[in-house]
RNA sequence: GGAGGGGUGGCCGAGUGGUCGAAGGCGCCUGACUCGAAAUCAGGUGACGGCUCCGCCGUCCGGGGGUUCGAAUCCCUCCCCCUCCGCCA
């Protein structure tokens, strides 16, 4: 949520900044609402004050046993109440409209964010890792996975529909190993606290991080209880600080979680229908930090570095991109994407997104800390994938594939793979019943 | 799912219709005592919002609604926590 004070003091500046990311903010209408709000609020509070006095007077009269005076004073209070009711109703109406407005408004992009309408305007910062040279035409992960008998889209569809995949044997093992490696790196080397949060959350929790009310159609929702399946662990992890005031010593708070993520992928019908790139359910290791505002920028760079370590350890080539204004997520003020090289597609694809949300989410969920003077202030929240496990598996298959379709396991992962150094083409033990 | 108990300020915990933003304690801040500290004593110490902003006003006792001139206190409803029973990985 954008700071209401800023909105009041300089709505033009807000509108200008939002325009950079393609959001139109109607300043004239806002001003109009503000004027009404002010008028109603002043009147309402004056009436409340009057009523308070009047009620007190009733009490005093009753105490002295002067029933006649008490009755007369009651009448006065009733008169005040009638007007108060009208004014408050009007006030609440304006207030509700303003609130709705605020909830739908995306975060302000940082002045540093490159200008642009869509992902084609994102700024490439640098490339890391050498792309593999194949003496043959590299296959894509869907073919590789099928040949290896580890990825099974058909059975996934049978069980749950399209965009679901069943992992078999070494596919499962790979997924487990990747998650384990990532968790170890972040917990042991980067100082994050491991958390196992619920995979379902209430609506207000999703509102805190910004998925609701605007992006309901992207979420799975349970019918009986009205709970939402989390689209990312960012949701529960960031909300750990909801309605809390952290003591000075508790920041920066760093959390890491390995969870399944669920996305309806509404509006992406044609996209990435092949393979595991875009699934309704996928595992992801997520990093979240809640920090002092002075450390926001620094934490953002730090998380990006933490995510990069994973890719470096896995020896997967990637590039770092800063998203342009038009490609920024709803809650983000600045975002880095890490994109891995996929030889099967001949393209870089997103595997991690690292966002500095400034106080946007903190304001929505009232995540605060006590400053030097002991006053509660909004914290800054940040999140980043560290990294997406499904896509890491895809990248690994495609980058480490061999001529015959087997896949070499990168050094760092071997301890987690029972010290295997490659996955062969033979069918897994037990095989598929189908 | 059934029965009962409960949700009060950073924390603990009183308060069952009126002057209660709320006793008391802890914590924290200031002062006294002390070479200094501890202990002790005295005073102070909530959040949010509005405005004609060195002050005044309003709101806030889990959320929402209701009764009343007036609600932390009464009623309805939802959420959460605890105990017992049932069920269950």
Short mmCIF file of C-alpha atoms (C1' of nucleotides) in Angstrom, two decimals:
data_model
loop_
_atom_site.label_atom_id
_atom_site.label_comp_id
_atom_site.label_asym_id
_atom_site.label_seq_id
_atom_site.Cartn_x
_atom_site.Cartn_y
_atom_site.Cartn_z
CA UNK A 1 0.00 0.00 0.00
CA UNK A 2 1.24 3.44 -0.89
CA UNK A 3 1.77 5.86 1.98
CA UNK A 4 -1.53 7.76 2.39
CA UNK A 5 0.34 10.82 3.61
CA UNK A 6 2.33 10.99 0.41
CA UNK A 7 -0.86 10.58 -1.52
CA UNK A 8 -2.41 13.47 0.34
CA UNK A 9 0.55 15.80 0.13
CA UNK A 10 1.53 15.23 -3.47
CA UNK A 11 -0.88 13.09 -5.47
CA UNK A 12 0.57 14.46 -8.74
CA UNK A 13 3.97 13.01 -7.93
CA UNK A 14 2.38 9.66 -7.10
CA UNK A 15 0.45 9.69 -10.35
CA UNK A 16 3.59 10.50 -12.30
CA UNK A 17 5.57 7.71 -10.70
CA UNK A 18 2.78 5.20 -11.20
CA UNK A 19 2.47 6.25 -14.83
CA UNK A 20 6.04 5.00 -15.32
CA UNK A 21 4.77 1.48 -14.77
CA UNK A 22 1.69 1.97 -16.86
CA UNK A 23 -0.79 2.56 -14.07
CA UNK A 24 -3.19 5.45 -14.42
CA UNK A 25 -4.08 7.23 -11.20
CA UNK A 26 -6.99 9.64 -11.33
CA UNK A 27 -5.75 12.59 -9.29
CA UNK A 28 -8.84 14.71 -9.80
CA UNK A 29 -11.14 12.02 -8.48
CA UNK A 30 -8.80 11.33 -5.58
CA UNK A 31 -8.70 14.99 -4.61
CA UNK A 32 -12.47 15.07 -4.67
CA UNK A 33 -12.65 12.07 -2.34
CA UNK A 34 -10.07 13.62 -0.05
CA UNK A 35 -12.04 16.81 0.31
CA UNK A 36 -15.18 14.92 1.20
CA UNK A 37 -13.30 12.71 3.60
CA UNK A 38 -11.89 15.70 5.40
CA UNK A 39 -15.19 17.48 5.64
CA UNK A 40 -17.04 14.42 6.96
CA UNK A 41 -14.31 13.44 9.35
CA UNK A 42 -14.07 16.86 10.98
CA UNK A 43 -17.83 17.03 11.37
CA UNK A 44 -18.07 13.47 12.64
CA UNK A 45 -15.41 13.91 15.28
CA UNK A 46 -16.96 17.14 16.47
CA UNK A 47 -20.29 15.38 16.89
CA UNK A 48 -18.67 12.49 18.69
CA UNK A 49 -17.12 14.94 21.07
CA UNK A 50 -20.48 16.59 21.68
CA UNK A 51 -22.17 13.29 22.30
CA UNK A 52 -19.50 12.31 24.76
CA UNK A 53 -20.15 15.47 26.76
CA UNK A 54 -23.89 15.01 26.58
CA UNK A 55 -23.73 11.42 27.77
CA UNK A 56 -21.51 12.39 30.60
CA UNK A 57 -24.08 14.99 31.61
CA UNK A 58 -26.80 12.34 31.67
CA UNK A 59 -24.70 10.25 34.01
CA UNK A 60 -24.15 13.19 36.32
CA UNK A 61 -27.84 13.99 36.50
CA UNK A 62 -28.69 10.36 37.24
CA UNK A 63 -26.15 10.28 40.01
CA UNK A 64 -27.85 13.13 41.80
CA UNK A 65 -31.20 11.43 41.24
CA UNK A 66 -32.45 14.24 39.02
CA UNK A 67 -34.46 12.11 36.61
CA UNK A 68 -36.14 15.01 34.84
CA UNK A 69 -32.83 16.63 33.92
CA UNK A 70 -31.45 13.25 32.93
CA UNK A 71 -34.33 12.68 30.53
CA UNK A 72 -33.96 16.11 29.03
CA UNK A 73 -30.24 15.56 28.47
CA UNK A 74 -30.93 12.19 26.91
CA UNK A 75 -33.06 13.92 24.36
CA UNK A 76 -30.21 16.24 23.50
CA UNK A 77 -27.87 13.31 23.03
CA UNK A 78 -30.38 11.60 20.81
CA UNK A 79 -30.55 14.62 18.56
CA UNK A 80 -26.80 14.63 18.22
CA UNK A 81 -26.87 10.93 17.49
CA UNK A 82 -29.23 11.32 14.58
CA UNK A 83 -26.93 13.72 12.82
CA UNK A 84 -23.89 11.71 13.77
CA UNK A 85 -25.34 8.62 12.18
CA UNK A 86 -25.78 10.37 8.87
CA UNK A 87 -22.35 11.93 8.85
CA UNK A 88 -20.58 8.73 9.87
CA UNK A 89 -22.32 6.77 7.16
CA UNK A 90 -21.12 9.27 4.59
CA UNK A 91 -17.64 9.22 6.04
CA UNK A 92 -17.44 5.42 6.04
CA UNK A 93 -18.54 5.32 2.45
CA UNK A 94 -15.79 7.66 1.29
CA UNK A 95 -13.26 5.92 3.48
CA UNK A 96 -14.15 2.51 2.05
CA UNK A 97 -13.80 3.78 -1.49
CA UNK A 98 -10.40 5.23 -0.71
CA UNK A 99 -9.29 2.00 0.93
CA UNK A 100 -10.37 -0.08 -2.02
CA UNK A 101 -8.46 2.29 -4.22
CA UNK A 102 -5.32 1.94 -2.15
CA UNK A 103 -5.53 -1.85 -2.14
CA UNK A 104 -5.64 -1.94 -5.93
CA UNK A 105 -2.75 0.47 -6.41
CA UNK A 106 0.64 -1.09 -7.18
CA UNK A 107 3.89 -0.06 -5.54
CA UNK A 108 5.88 2.95 -6.72
CA UNK A 109 8.90 2.00 -8.82
CA UNK A 110 12.26 3.22 -7.55
CA UNK A 111 13.81 6.13 -9.52
CA UNK A 112 16.61 3.75 -10.52
CA UNK A 113 14.29 1.30 -12.27
CA UNK A 114 14.83 1.30 -16.05
CA UNK A 115 11.96 2.69 -18.06
CA UNK A 116 10.00 0.31 -20.28
CA UNK A 117 6.66 -1.22 -21.14
CA UNK A 118 7.40 -4.93 -20.98
CA UNK A 119 10.09 -7.56 -20.50
CA UNK A 120 11.85 -6.58 -23.72
CA UNK A 121 12.97 -3.41 -21.92
CA UNK A 122 14.51 -5.23 -18.96
CA UNK A 123 18.14 -4.38 -18.38
CA UNK A 124 20.68 -7.17 -18.58
CA UNK A 125 23.26 -6.58 -15.87
CA UNK A 126 25.71 -9.41 -16.61
CA UNK A 127 26.10 -13.03 -17.66
CA UNK A 128 27.73 -15.73 -15.62
CA UNK A 129 28.98 -19.23 -16.41
CA UNK A 130 29.97 -20.61 -19.77
CA UNK A 131 27.23 -22.08 -21.91
CA UNK A 132 27.87 -25.75 -22.64
CA UNK A 133 29.09 -26.80 -26.09
CA UNK A 134 27.32 -29.82 -27.51
CA UNK A 135 28.59 -31.80 -30.44
CA UNK A 136 24.96 -32.52 -31.21
CA UNK A 137 21.55 -30.89 -31.22
CA UNK A 138 20.60 -30.51 -27.51
CA UNK A 139 17.21 -31.92 -26.53
CA UNK A 140 14.75 -30.09 -24.36
CA UNK A 141 14.01 -31.29 -20.85
CA UNK A 142 10.63 -32.72 -21.73
CA UNK A 143 12.18 -35.15 -24.20
CA UNK A 144 15.12 -35.85 -21.92
CA UNK A 145 12.88 -36.45 -18.97
CA UNK A 146 10.69 -38.83 -20.91
CA UNK A 147 13.66 -40.75 -22.32
CA UNK A 148 15.11 -41.04 -18.83
CA UNK A 149 11.75 -42.10 -17.47
CA UNK A 150 11.80 -39.43 -14.77
CA UNK A 151 9.26 -36.83 -15.99
CA UNK A 152 5.75 -37.99 -16.81
CA UNK A 153 3.33 -35.33 -18.02
CA UNK A 154 0.76 -37.87 -19.21
CA UNK A 155 0.26 -39.39 -15.80
CA UNK A 156 0.24 -35.94 -14.23
CA UNK A 157 -2.62 -35.00 -16.52
CA UNK A 158 -4.44 -38.22 -15.70
CA UNK A 159 -4.29 -37.48 -12.01
CA UNK A 160 -4.86 -33.74 -11.91
CA UNK A 161 -5.03 -32.27 -15.41
CA UNK A 162 -2.67 -30.34 -17.61
CA UNK A 163 0.29 -28.52 -16.09
CA UNK A 164 0.85 -31.30 -13.57
CA UNK A 165 3.77 -33.68 -13.83
CA UNK A 166 4.58 -36.92 -12.07
CA UNK A 167 8.22 -37.36 -11.16
CA UNK A 168 9.62 -40.90 -11.12
CA UNK A 169 12.73 -42.38 -9.57
CA UNK A 170 15.76 -40.23 -10.22
CA UNK A 171 13.53 -37.29 -11.10
CA UNK A 172 12.15 -37.32 -7.61
CA UNK A 173 15.59 -37.85 -6.20
CA UNK A 174 16.91 -34.90 -8.15
CA UNK A 175 14.15 -32.69 -6.88
CA UNK A 176 14.81 -33.75 -3.31
CA UNK A 177 18.57 -33.27 -3.71
CA UNK A 178 18.18 -29.81 -5.21
CA UNK A 179 15.91 -28.69 -2.40
CA UNK A 180 18.22 -30.09 0.22
CA UNK A 181 21.29 -28.43 -1.28
CA UNK A 182 19.55 -25.07 -1.47
CA UNK A 183 18.25 -25.27 2.08
CA UNK A 184 21.72 -26.16 3.36
CA UNK A 185 23.34 -23.26 1.52
CA UNK A 186 20.90 -20.70 2.83
CA UNK A 187 20.52 -22.03 6.35
CA UNK A 188 24.16 -22.92 7.00
CA UNK A 189 26.08 -20.45 4.87
CA UNK A 190 23.77 -17.45 4.54
CA UNK A 191 22.27 -17.40 8.01
CA UNK A 192 18.59 -17.87 7.24
CA UNK A 193 16.23 -19.45 9.74
CA UNK A 194 14.50 -22.50 8.32
CA UNK A 195 10.72 -22.36 8.43
CA UNK A 196 8.07 -24.86 7.43
CA UNK A 197 4.96 -22.71 6.97
CA UNK A 198 1.39 -23.74 6.11
CA UNK A 199 0.76 -24.17 2.40
CA UNK A 200 -2.71 -22.70 2.82
CA UNK A 201 -3.50 -19.23 4.06
CA UNK A 202 -6.40 -16.94 4.80
CA UNK A 203 -7.42 -14.19 2.45
CA UNK A 204 -6.13 -11.40 4.67
CA UNK A 205 -2.68 -13.00 4.59
CA UNK A 206 -2.68 -12.89 0.80
CA UNK A 207 -3.87 -9.32 0.99
CA UNK A 208 -0.88 -8.49 3.14
CA UNK A 209 1.61 -9.48 0.49
CA UNK A 210 -0.48 -8.06 -2.34
CA UNK A 211 -1.91 -11.11 -4.16
CA UNK A 212 -5.37 -10.05 -3.07
CA UNK A 213 -7.72 -8.46 -3.80
CA UNK A 214 -6.46 -7.91 -7.33
CA UNK A 215 -5.17 -11.30 -8.43
CA UNK A 216 -7.74 -13.71 -7.08
CA UNK A 217 -7.97 -15.50 -10.43
CA UNK A 218 -4.32 -16.59 -10.14
CA UNK A 219 -4.97 -18.50 -6.93
CA UNK A 220 -6.38 -21.86 -5.95
CA UNK A 221 -8.99 -21.62 -3.23
CA UNK A 222 -10.49 -24.36 -1.10
CA UNK A 223 -14.22 -24.42 -1.35
CA UNK A 224 -15.21 -25.57 2.12
CA UNK A 225 -12.96 -23.26 4.12
CA UNK A 226 -12.20 -20.42 1.76
CA UNK A 227 -8.47 -20.83 2.25
CA UNK A 228 -5.98 -20.15 -0.50
CA UNK A 229 -3.11 -22.38 -1.57
CA UNK A 230 0.03 -20.32 -1.40
CA UNK A 231 1.47 -19.25 -4.77
CA UNK A 232 4.85 -18.76 -3.07
CA UNK A 233 6.28 -19.12 0.42
CA UNK A 234 6.81 -15.36 0.31
CA UNK A 235 3.20 -15.14 1.47
CA UNK A 236 3.44 -16.99 4.80
CA UNK A 237 7.06 -16.02 5.48
CA UNK A 238 6.53 -12.29 5.09
CA UNK A 239 3.33 -12.47 7.10
CA UNK A 240 5.24 -13.92 10.03
CA UNK A 241 5.70 -10.25 10.89
CA UNK A 242 2.08 -9.32 10.42
CA UNK A 243 0.75 -7.10 13.24
CA UNK A 244 3.97 -7.34 15.16
CA UNK A 245 6.48 -4.80 16.34
CA UNK A 246 9.96 -6.27 16.18
CA UNK A 247 12.48 -5.25 18.80
CA UNK A 248 15.57 -3.54 17.45
CA UNK A 249 17.64 -6.68 17.90
CA UNK A 250 15.27 -8.84 15.84
CA UNK A 251 16.08 -7.21 12.52
CA UNK A 252 17.19 -8.12 9.99
CA UNK A 253 15.05 -11.26 10.10
CA UNK A 254 15.93 -13.87 7.49
CA UNK A 255 13.71 -16.82 6.66
CA UNK A 256 14.08 -19.68 4.21
CA UNK A 257 11.41 -22.23 3.36
CA UNK A 258 11.06 -25.08 0.90
CA UNK A 259 7.42 -25.40 -0.07
CA UNK A 260 5.16 -26.41 -2.85
CA UNK A 261 3.68 -23.43 -4.69
CA UNK A 262 0.31 -23.39 -6.43
CA UNK A 263 -0.68 -21.14 -9.29
CA UNK A 264 -3.69 -21.27 -11.55
CA UNK A 265 -1.76 -19.65 -14.39
CA UNK A 266 -4.93 -18.03 -15.61
CA UNK A 267 -4.29 -16.10 -18.78
CA UNK A 268 -1.24 -18.08 -19.84
CA UNK A 269 -3.10 -20.72 -21.80
CA UNK A 270 -0.79 -20.97 -24.80
CA UNK A 271 2.45 -20.47 -22.91
CA UNK A 272 4.96 -23.17 -22.01
CA UNK A 273 2.49 -25.99 -22.43
CA UNK A 274 5.36 -28.41 -23.00
CA UNK A 275 7.50 -29.63 -20.14
CA UNK A 276 7.88 -28.46 -16.58
CA UNK A 277 8.51 -24.75 -17.04
CA UNK A 278 5.04 -23.63 -16.10
CA UNK A 279 3.19 -25.91 -13.70
CA UNK A 280 0.20 -25.47 -11.42
CA UNK A 281 2.28 -26.96 -8.62
CA UNK A 282 6.02 -26.66 -8.17
CA UNK A 283 8.57 -26.71 -5.39
CA UNK A 284 10.54 -23.62 -4.56
CA UNK A 285 13.03 -22.54 -1.95
CA UNK A 286 12.14 -19.02 -0.94
CA UNK A 287 14.14 -16.37 0.90
CA UNK A 288 12.46 -13.57 2.82
CA UNK A 289 14.03 -10.74 4.77
CA UNK A 290 12.39 -8.18 7.01
CA UNK A 291 14.79 -5.31 7.59
CA UNK A 292 15.30 -1.77 8.84
CA UNK A 293 14.45 0.70 6.04
CA UNK A 294 18.07 1.85 5.89
CA UNK A 295 19.09 -1.66 4.94
CA UNK A 296 16.51 -2.26 2.24
CA UNK A 297 18.73 -1.70 -0.76
CA UNK A 298 21.61 -3.60 0.76
CA UNK A 299 19.39 -6.58 1.59
CA UNK A 300 18.10 -6.63 -1.95
CA UNK A 301 21.61 -6.98 -3.36
CA UNK A 302 22.39 -9.54 -0.69
CA UNK A 303 19.48 -11.81 -1.55
CA UNK A 304 20.34 -11.64 -5.23
CA UNK A 305 23.84 -12.79 -4.29
CA UNK A 306 22.44 -15.61 -2.17
CA UNK A 307 20.34 -16.87 -5.06
CA UNK A 308 23.30 -16.63 -7.43
CA UNK A 309 25.37 -18.86 -5.18
CA UNK A 310 22.93 -21.69 -5.84
CA UNK A 311 23.28 -21.40 -9.59
CA UNK A 312 27.04 -21.10 -9.36
CA UNK A 313 27.22 -24.17 -7.14
CA UNK A 314 25.12 -26.05 -9.69
CA UNK A 315 27.31 -24.77 -12.53
CA UNK A 316 24.32 -23.55 -14.48
CA UNK A 317 24.93 -20.56 -16.80
CA UNK A 318 22.69 -17.59 -16.09
CA UNK A 319 22.26 -13.89 -16.42
CA UNK A 320 21.13 -11.15 -14.07
CA UNK A 321 18.40 -8.82 -15.27
CA UNK A 322 16.79 -5.83 -13.64
CA UNK A 323 13.12 -5.60 -14.49
CA UNK A 324 11.90 -2.43 -16.16
CA UNK A 325 9.02 -0.35 -14.78
CA UNK A 326 6.43 -2.12 -16.94
CA UNK A 327 7.49 -5.61 -15.89
CA UNK A 328 7.60 -5.02 -12.13
CA UNK A 329 5.36 -7.11 -9.92
CA UNK A 330 2.51 -5.46 -8.03
CA UNK A 331 4.29 -5.13 -4.69
CA UNK A 332 7.83 -4.55 -5.94
CA UNK A 333 9.81 -1.35 -5.96
CA UNK A 334 12.83 -2.95 -7.65
CA UNK A 335 13.33 -6.48 -8.94
CA UNK A 336 16.21 -8.57 -10.19
CA UNK A 337 15.47 -11.71 -12.16
CA UNK A 338 17.99 -14.49 -12.49
CA UNK A 339 17.54 -16.28 -15.79
CA UNK A 340 19.13 -19.64 -16.51
CA UNK A 341 20.33 -20.69 -19.92
CA UNK A 342 18.20 -23.47 -21.40
CA UNK A 343 19.98 -25.08 -24.38
CA UNK A 344 16.83 -26.95 -25.37
CA UNK A 345 15.03 -23.64 -25.86
CA UNK A 346 18.06 -21.60 -26.80
CA UNK A 347 16.88 -18.96 -24.36
CA UNK A 348 17.34 -17.57 -20.87
CA UNK A 349 14.41 -18.31 -18.59
CA UNK A 350 13.53 -16.93 -15.17
CA UNK A 351 14.51 -19.13 -12.24
CA UNK A 352 14.56 -16.53 -9.49
CA UNK A 353 12.97 -13.19 -8.84
CA UNK A 354 14.35 -10.96 -6.11
CA UNK A 355 12.19 -8.05 -5.02
CA UNK A 356 12.55 -5.15 -2.68
CA UNK A 357 9.05 -4.22 -1.61
CA UNK A 358 10.06 -1.20 0.46
CA UNK A 359 7.30 -0.57 3.02
CA UNK A 360 4.49 -1.52 0.61
CA UNK A 361 3.75 -4.94 2.10
CA UNK A 362 4.75 -3.85 5.59
CA UNK A 363 2.05 -1.18 5.55
CA UNK A 364 -0.57 -3.64 4.37
CA UNK A 365 0.25 -6.12 7.10
CA UNK A 366 1.47 -3.68 9.75
CA UNK A 367 4.91 -5.25 10.04
CA UNK A 368 6.84 -2.84 12.21
CA UNK A 369 9.94 -2.43 14.34
CA UNK A 370 10.91 -0.14 17.17
CA UNK A 371 13.34 2.57 16.10
CA UNK A 372 16.08 4.25 18.17
CA UNK A 373 13.52 6.44 19.90
CA UNK A 374 11.36 3.46 20.74
CA UNK A 375 8.70 4.44 18.20
CA UNK A 376 7.08 1.82 15.95
CA UNK A 377 7.98 2.27 12.29
CA UNK A 378 7.25 0.23 9.17
CA UNK A 379 9.91 -2.28 8.21
CA UNK A 380 11.01 -3.14 4.70
CA UNK A 381 10.24 -6.56 3.27
CA UNK A 382 12.15 -8.41 0.58
CA UNK A 383 11.82 -11.76 -1.04
CA UNK A 384 13.66 -13.85 -3.56
CA UNK A 385 13.59 -17.35 -4.94
CA UNK A 386 16.60 -19.26 -3.82
CA UNK A 387 15.70 -20.87 -6.27
CA UNK A 388 12.77 -22.50 -8.08
CA UNK A 389 13.38 -26.23 -7.81
CA UNK A 390 11.35 -27.39 -10.80
CA UNK A 391 13.09 -24.99 -13.12
CA UNK A 392 16.47 -25.82 -11.62
CA UNK A 393 15.78 -29.44 -12.53
CA UNK A 394 14.89 -28.37 -16.05
CA UNK A 395 18.08 -26.32 -16.36
CA UNK A 396 20.17 -29.13 -14.99
CA UNK A 397 18.79 -31.69 -17.43
CA UNK A 398 19.26 -29.44 -20.43
CA UNK A 399 22.72 -28.13 -19.56
CA UNK A 400 24.23 -31.41 -18.42
CA UNK A 401 22.77 -33.71 -21.05
CA UNK A 402 25.05 -36.08 -22.93
CA UNK A 403 24.86 -37.37 -26.47
CA UNK A 404 23.03 -40.58 -25.53
CA UNK A 405 20.51 -38.74 -23.38
CA UNK A 406 22.05 -39.40 -20.01
CA UNK A 407 22.67 -36.47 -17.67
CA UNK A 408 25.80 -35.72 -15.64
CA UNK A 409 25.21 -34.62 -12.10
CA UNK A 410 27.13 -31.49 -11.07
CA UNK A 411 29.72 -31.98 -8.35
CA UNK A 412 27.90 -30.05 -5.62
CA UNK A 413 24.79 -32.17 -5.95
CA UNK A 414 26.45 -35.58 -5.81
CA UNK A 415 26.51 -35.91 -2.02
CA UNK A 416 22.75 -35.46 -2.13
CA UNK A 417 22.41 -38.01 -4.94
CA UNK A 418 24.03 -40.93 -3.18
CA UNK A 419 27.29 -39.99 -4.88
CA UNK A 420 25.97 -40.83 -8.31
CA UNK A 421 27.70 -38.86 -11.03
CA UNK A 422 25.15 -39.32 -13.77
CA UNK A 423 21.60 -40.38 -14.49
CA UNK A 424 21.40 -43.09 -17.10
CA UNK A 425 18.78 -43.96 -19.66
CA UNK A 426 17.74 -47.27 -18.08
CA UNK A 427 14.21 -47.39 -16.70
CA UNK A 428 13.97 -46.91 -12.94
CA UNK A 429 13.62 -50.01 -10.76
CA UNK A 430 9.99 -51.00 -10.27
CA UNK A 431 9.08 -49.04 -13.35
CA UNK A 432 5.77 -47.52 -14.21
CA UNK A 433 2.66 -49.60 -13.77
CA UNK A 434 1.23 -47.97 -16.88
"C1'" G B 1 -17.71 -32.95 15.17
"C1'" G B 2 -19.63 -32.55 20.78
"C1'" A B 3 -19.07 -30.04 25.87
"C1'" G B 4 -16.83 -26.23 28.63
"C1'" G B 5 -13.28 -22.04 29.54
"C1'" G B 6 -10.92 -17.80 27.53
"C1'" G B 7 -9.06 -13.56 24.09
"C1'" U B 8 -7.59 -6.41 27.84
"C1'" G B 9 -1.48 -1.73 26.52
"C1'" G B 10 5.78 -4.37 24.69
"C1'" C B 11 4.63 -8.58 28.39
"C1'" C B 12 1.69 -10.44 32.74
"C1'" G B 13 -2.92 -9.25 34.79
"C1'" A B 14 -7.47 -6.46 37.34
"C1'" G B 15 -11.88 -4.53 35.69
"C1'" U B 16 -19.23 -7.15 34.58
"C1'" G B 17 -23.33 -0.32 32.00
"C1'" G B 18 -21.21 5.95 33.29
"C1'" U B 19 -16.09 10.62 34.77
"C1'" C B 20 -11.89 3.75 32.14
"C1'" G B 21 -7.25 4.47 27.56
"C1'" A B 22 -8.36 1.31 31.37
"C1'" A B 23 -5.84 -0.68 38.65
"C1'" G B 24 -1.48 -3.40 39.88
"C1'" G B 25 3.04 -5.72 38.38
"C1'" C B 26 7.12 -6.52 34.84
"C1'" G B 27 9.90 -4.06 31.23
"C1'" C B 28 11.66 0.72 29.56
"C1'" C B 29 13.02 6.20 30.33
"C1'" U B 30 14.31 10.32 33.76
"C1'" G B 31 15.75 12.03 38.56
"C1'" A B 32 17.60 11.12 43.79
"C1'" C B 33 21.13 8.12 46.60
"C1'" U B 34 26.40 6.11 44.89
"C1'" C B 35 33.28 6.95 43.04
"C1'" G B 36 30.29 3.84 39.69
"C1'" A B 37 26.79 -0.12 39.50
"C1'" A B 38 23.10 -3.08 41.94
"C1'" A B 39 19.26 -2.48 45.38
"C1'" U B 40 15.89 1.33 47.04
"C1'" C B 41 12.83 5.76 46.49
"C1'" A B 42 10.18 9.57 43.28
"C1'" G B 43 8.23 10.74 38.55
"C1'" G B 44 7.29 9.35 33.58
"C1'" U B 45 6.12 5.63 29.80
"C1'" G B 46 0.38 2.87 24.29
"C1'" A B 47 -1.07 2.81 19.13
"C1'" C B 48 -3.58 4.96 15.12
"C1'" G B 49 -5.96 9.08 12.88
"C1'" G B 50 -7.79 14.30 12.19
"C1'" C B 51 -7.21 19.52 12.65
"C1'" U B 52 -6.86 26.07 13.01
"C1'" C B 53 -0.52 20.75 14.98
"C1'" C B 54 4.63 23.74 20.47
"C1'" G B 55 -1.92 22.37 21.39
"C1'" C B 56 -6.84 20.45 20.83
"C1'" C B 57 -10.04 16.51 19.25
"C1'" G B 58 -11.44 11.53 17.83
"C1'" U B 59 -10.86 6.16 17.56
"C1'" C B 60 -8.92 1.68 19.59
"C1'" C B 61 -9.94 -3.62 25.47
"C1'" G B 62 -9.71 -10.49 19.11
"C1'" G B 63 -12.93 -8.95 14.09
"C1'" G B 64 -17.87 -7.38 12.60
"C1'" G B 65 -22.88 -6.08 13.92
"C1'" G B 66 -26.69 -4.77 17.66
"C1'" U B 67 -29.05 -2.72 22.43
"C1'" U B 68 -28.34 2.12 25.11
"C1'" C B 69 -28.04 9.05 26.11
"C1'" G B 70 -23.55 6.12 27.28
"C1'" A B 71 -20.35 -0.62 26.37
"C1'" A B 72 -13.92 -3.39 27.86
"C1'" U B 73 -18.45 -4.50 30.51
"C1'" C B 74 -25.14 -6.70 27.90
"C1'" C B 75 -26.92 -9.39 23.08
"C1'" C B 76 -25.79 -11.68 18.07
"C1'" U B 77 -22.09 -13.46 14.81
"C1'" C B 78 -17.27 -14.74 13.02
"C1'" C B 79 -12.07 -15.82 14.07
"C1'" C B 80 -8.39 -17.64 17.33
"C1'" C B 81 -6.40 -20.08 21.85
"C1'" C B 82 -6.94 -23.68 26.02
"C1'" U B 83 -9.26 -28.25 28.54
"C1'" C B 84 -12.13 -32.81 28.05
"C1'" C B 85 -14.62 -36.38 24.64
"C1'" G B 86 -14.95 -38.36 19.63
"C1'" C B 87 -12.30 -39.05 14.99
"C1'" C B 88 -7.65 -39.20 12.53
"C1'" A B 89 -1.85 -38.97 9.74
#
